[in-house]
mmCIF file of C-alpha atoms in Angstrom:
data_model
loop_
_atom_site.group_PDB
_atom_site.id
_atom_site.type_symbol
_atom_site.label_atom_id
_atom_site.label_comp_id
_atom_site.label_asym_id
_atom_site.label_seq_id
_atom_site.Cartn_x
_atom_site.Cartn_y
_atom_site.Cartn_z
ATOM 1 C CA MET A 2 0.000 0.000 0.000
ATOM 2 C CA GLU A 3 1.382 3.407 -1.003
ATOM 3 C CA PRO A 4 1.684 6.286 1.466
ATOM 4 C CA LEU A 5 -0.871 9.073 1.130
ATOM 5 C CA THR A 6 0.104 12.024 -0.992
ATOM 6 C CA ARG A 7 -0.414 15.518 0.337
ATOM 7 C CA ARG A 8 -3.248 15.961 -2.168
ATOM 8 C CA GLN A 9 -5.039 12.827 -0.947
ATOM 9 C CA ALA A 10 -4.662 13.898 2.677
ATOM 10 C CA LEU A 11 -6.079 17.356 1.937
ATOM 11 C CA ALA A 12 -8.970 15.860 -0.039
ATOM 12 C CA GLY A 13 -9.768 13.553 2.877
ATOM 13 C CA ALA A 14 -9.619 16.443 5.352
ATOM 14 C CA THR A 15 -11.962 18.443 3.130
ATOM 15 C CA LEU A 16 -14.485 15.595 3.103
ATOM 16 C CA VAL A 17 -14.296 15.290 6.877
ATOM 17 C CA GLY A 18 -14.802 19.054 7.210
ATOM 18 C CA VAL A 19 -17.847 18.890 4.958
ATOM 19 C CA GLY A 20 -19.305 15.987 6.938
ATOM 20 C CA VAL A 21 -19.216 17.807 10.277
ATOM 21 C CA PRO A 22 -21.915 20.387 9.397
ATOM 22 C CA LEU A 23 -24.062 17.621 7.940
ATOM 23 C CA ILE A 24 -23.866 15.655 11.170
ATOM 24 C CA ALA A 25 -24.463 18.756 13.294
ATOM 25 C CA ALA A 26 -27.462 19.664 11.156
ATOM 26 C CA CYS A 27 -29.213 16.502 12.323
ATOM 27 C CA GLY A 28 -29.641 17.939 15.823
ATOM 28 C CA GLY A 29 -31.436 21.116 14.861
ATOM 29 C CA ASN A 30 -33.996 20.126 12.299
ATOM 30 C CA SER A 31 -37.085 22.212 12.808
ATOM 31 C CA GLY A 32 -38.633 21.554 9.425
ATOM 32 C CA SER A 33 -41.429 19.177 8.727
ATOM 33 C CA SER A 34 -39.516 16.702 6.567
ATOM 34 C CA GLY A 35 -39.714 13.153 7.767
ATOM 35 C CA SER A 36 -43.119 13.617 9.327
ATOM 36 C CA SER A 37 -45.771 11.052 8.656
ATOM 37 C CA GLY A 38 -49.407 10.686 9.457
ATOM 38 C CA THR A 39 -51.788 13.508 10.062
ATOM 39 C CA SER A 40 -51.256 16.390 12.396
ATOM 40 C CA SER A 41 -53.862 17.890 14.639
ATOM 41 C CA GLY A 42 -53.592 21.626 15.075
ATOM 42 C CA THR A 43 -49.849 21.732 14.497
ATOM 43 C CA THR A 44 -48.154 25.048 13.983
ATOM 44 C CA SER A 45 -44.508 24.749 13.053
ATOM 45 C CA GLY A 46 -42.157 27.596 12.368
ATOM 46 C CA SER A 47 -44.559 30.358 13.340
ATOM 47 C CA THR A 48 -46.565 31.678 16.217
ATOM 48 C CA PRO A 49 -50.346 31.246 15.944
ATOM 49 C CA SER A 50 -52.427 34.358 15.449
ATOM 50 C CA GLY A 51 -53.520 36.168 18.562
ATOM 51 C CA SER A 52 -50.281 35.588 20.432
ATOM 52 C CA PRO A 53 -47.281 37.828 20.864
ATOM 53 C CA GLY A 54 -44.379 37.453 18.446
ATOM 54 C CA ALA A 55 -41.655 37.704 21.073
ATOM 55 C CA GLY A 56 -40.956 35.271 23.882
ATOM 56 C CA ALA A 57 -43.591 35.608 26.566
ATOM 57 C CA LYS A 58 -42.746 36.343 30.164
ATOM 58 C CA ALA A 59 -44.737 35.047 33.136
ATOM 59 C CA GLY A 60 -48.294 36.352 32.879
ATOM 60 C CA GLN A 61 -48.069 37.297 29.181
ATOM 61 C CA GLY A 62 -50.068 35.373 26.589
ATOM 62 C CA ILE A 63 -48.157 32.808 24.564
ATOM 63 C CA VAL A 64 -51.072 31.493 22.502
ATOM 64 C CA ALA A 65 -54.807 32.079 22.242
ATOM 65 C CA VAL A 66 -56.965 29.360 23.826
ATOM 66 C CA GLY A 67 -58.882 28.999 20.541
ATOM 67 C CA ASP A 68 -55.668 28.161 18.653
ATOM 68 C CA VAL A 69 -55.052 24.997 20.694
ATOM 69 C CA PRO A 70 -57.277 22.127 19.544
ATOM 70 C CA VAL A 71 -58.786 19.729 22.091
ATOM 71 C CA GLY A 72 -56.818 16.477 21.916
ATOM 72 C CA GLY A 73 -53.973 18.215 20.089
ATOM 73 C CA GLY A 74 -51.642 21.136 20.376
ATOM 74 C CA VAL A 75 -49.558 23.808 18.704
ATOM 75 C CA ILE A 76 -45.799 24.113 18.355
ATOM 76 C CA LEU A 77 -44.430 27.582 19.019
ATOM 77 C CA THR A 78 -41.043 28.928 18.025
ATOM 78 C CA ASN A 79 -40.749 31.816 20.464
ATOM 79 C CA PRO A 80 -40.959 30.679 23.165
ATOM 80 C CA ALA A 81 -39.865 27.187 22.060
ATOM 81 C CA LEU A 82 -42.861 25.356 23.513
ATOM 82 C CA VAL A 83 -45.569 22.901 22.593
ATOM 83 C CA VAL A 84 -48.908 23.907 24.110
ATOM 84 C CA THR A 85 -51.452 21.083 24.298
ATOM 85 C CA GLN A 86 -55.073 20.672 25.349
ATOM 86 C CA PRO A 87 -55.417 16.985 26.276
ATOM 87 C CA GLU A 88 -59.057 17.517 27.303
ATOM 88 C CA ALA A 89 -61.336 20.517 27.011
ATOM 89 C CA GLY A 90 -60.147 23.330 29.278
ATOM 90 C CA THR A 91 -56.898 21.638 30.368
ATOM 91 C CA PHE A 92 -53.751 23.233 28.947
ATOM 92 C CA LYS A 93 -50.188 21.946 29.229
ATOM 93 C CA ALA A 94 -46.897 23.271 27.882
ATOM 94 C CA PHE A 95 -43.659 21.409 27.204
ATOM 95 C CA SER A 96 -40.284 22.199 25.694
ATOM 96 C CA SER A 97 -40.333 21.683 21.914
ATOM 97 C CA THR A 98 -36.786 20.281 22.038
ATOM 98 C CA CYS A 99 -36.580 16.489 21.904
ATOM 99 C CA THR A 100 -34.659 14.984 24.826
ATOM 100 C CA HIS A 101 -32.880 12.527 22.529
ATOM 101 C CA MET A 102 -30.715 14.636 20.200
ATOM 102 C CA GLY A 103 -32.122 18.141 20.552
ATOM 103 C CA CYS A 104 -34.243 18.207 17.409
ATOM 104 C CA THR A 105 -37.332 20.395 17.379
ATOM 105 C CA VAL A 106 -40.566 18.412 17.462
ATOM 106 C CA ASN A 107 -42.707 19.009 14.398
ATOM 107 C CA ALA A 108 -46.157 17.495 14.892
ATOM 108 C CA VAL A 109 -48.908 16.957 17.426
ATOM 109 C CA ALA A 110 -51.109 14.070 16.309
ATOM 110 C CA ASP A 111 -53.076 11.191 17.789
ATOM 111 C CA GLY A 112 -52.317 12.205 21.384
ATOM 112 C CA THR A 113 -48.563 12.547 20.935
ATOM 113 C CA ILE A 114 -45.933 15.195 20.280
ATOM 114 C CA ASP A 115 -43.688 13.812 17.544
ATOM 115 C CA CYS A 116 -40.000 14.311 16.741
ATOM 116 C CA PRO A 117 -39.046 13.971 13.051
ATOM 117 C CA CYS A 118 -35.394 13.055 13.591
ATOM 118 C CA HIS A 119 -35.501 9.607 15.163
ATOM 119 C CA GLY A 120 -39.177 8.903 15.824
ATOM 120 C CA SER A 121 -39.529 9.778 19.499
ATOM 121 C CA ARG A 122 -43.111 10.437 20.606
ATOM 122 C CA PHE A 123 -44.264 12.157 23.802
ATOM 123 C CA SER A 124 -47.645 12.275 25.559
ATOM 124 C CA ILE A 125 -49.697 15.468 25.204
ATOM 125 C CA ASP A 126 -50.886 14.856 28.805
ATOM 126 C CA ASP A 127 -47.587 14.882 30.668
ATOM 127 C CA GLY A 128 -44.717 14.939 28.144
ATOM 128 C CA SER A 129 -43.728 11.358 28.984
ATOM 129 C CA VAL A 130 -41.951 9.226 26.388
ATOM 130 C CA GLN A 131 -44.453 7.071 24.482
ATOM 131 C CA SER A 132 -41.843 5.658 22.103
ATOM 132 C CA GLY A 133 -38.078 6.149 22.008
ATOM 133 C CA PRO A 134 -35.234 6.624 21.569
ATOM 134 C CA ALA A 135 -35.769 9.701 23.775
ATOM 135 C CA PRO A 136 -34.426 8.913 27.265
ATOM 136 C CA SER A 137 -36.624 11.286 29.257
ATOM 137 C CA PRO A 138 -39.880 13.272 29.077
ATOM 138 C CA LEU A 139 -40.186 16.742 27.593
ATOM 139 C CA PRO A 140 -39.679 19.319 30.368
ATOM 140 C CA GLU A 141 -42.978 20.909 31.386
ATOM 141 C CA THR A 142 -43.620 24.645 31.753
ATOM 142 C CA ALA A 143 -46.420 25.714 34.093
ATOM 143 C CA VAL A 144 -49.229 27.546 32.288
ATOM 144 C CA LYS A 145 -52.671 28.921 33.088
ATOM 145 C CA VAL A 146 -55.466 30.634 31.158
ATOM 146 C CA VAL A 147 -55.998 34.377 31.565
ATOM 147 C CA GLY A 148 -58.407 36.339 29.393
ATOM 148 C CA GLY A 149 -58.574 33.797 26.582
ATOM 149 C CA GLN A 150 -54.786 33.394 26.447
ATOM 150 C CA VAL A 151 -52.559 30.588 27.649
ATOM 151 C CA VAL A 152 -49.876 32.270 29.758
ATOM 152 C CA GLU A 153 -46.803 31.070 31.611
ATOM 153 C CA ALA A 154 -47.667 30.796 35.288
#
C-alpha cells in the first residue's frame, strides 16, 4: 500500500470538514420533513395568530386558547414550547426540544408530540416518552389561562 500524498490527505480532510456540518445539522432540524401521518392543530415555524411574536414572560399570553385544539396542540417557536389541550379546558406546555438529540418536534397528532429526527413520541398529557429513543420526558412549563390566552404561570 502506497503512502498518502499531500493531495489525498487534503482531499480527505476536506471531506471530513464537509461531513461535520451535515452531522451537526441533524440535531437542529425544525422543518417538517420526515413527518408522517396527520397532524392535529400543528403550527410549526410560526406563532399562531392572537399571540405575541416575542418570547412571553410570566403572565403574558403565549397562545390564544382557541388556537389549541382539544386532543392536540400547537408548536411555538418563540418561546420554544408545545402547548397542548389533552381535554377541554386543560392546557399543558412542554419544551419543543426532543430529549434525545435536541431536534425540534414538528407534529402533534393522535395524542402525541412527535419528533421527526428519530421517531420519538411524547404524551400530550404529561410529556412522557411514548416511544423512544428519547431517554426522558419533555420538560414541562407551568401555564394557566388568563383572558382567553394561555400564559406562563
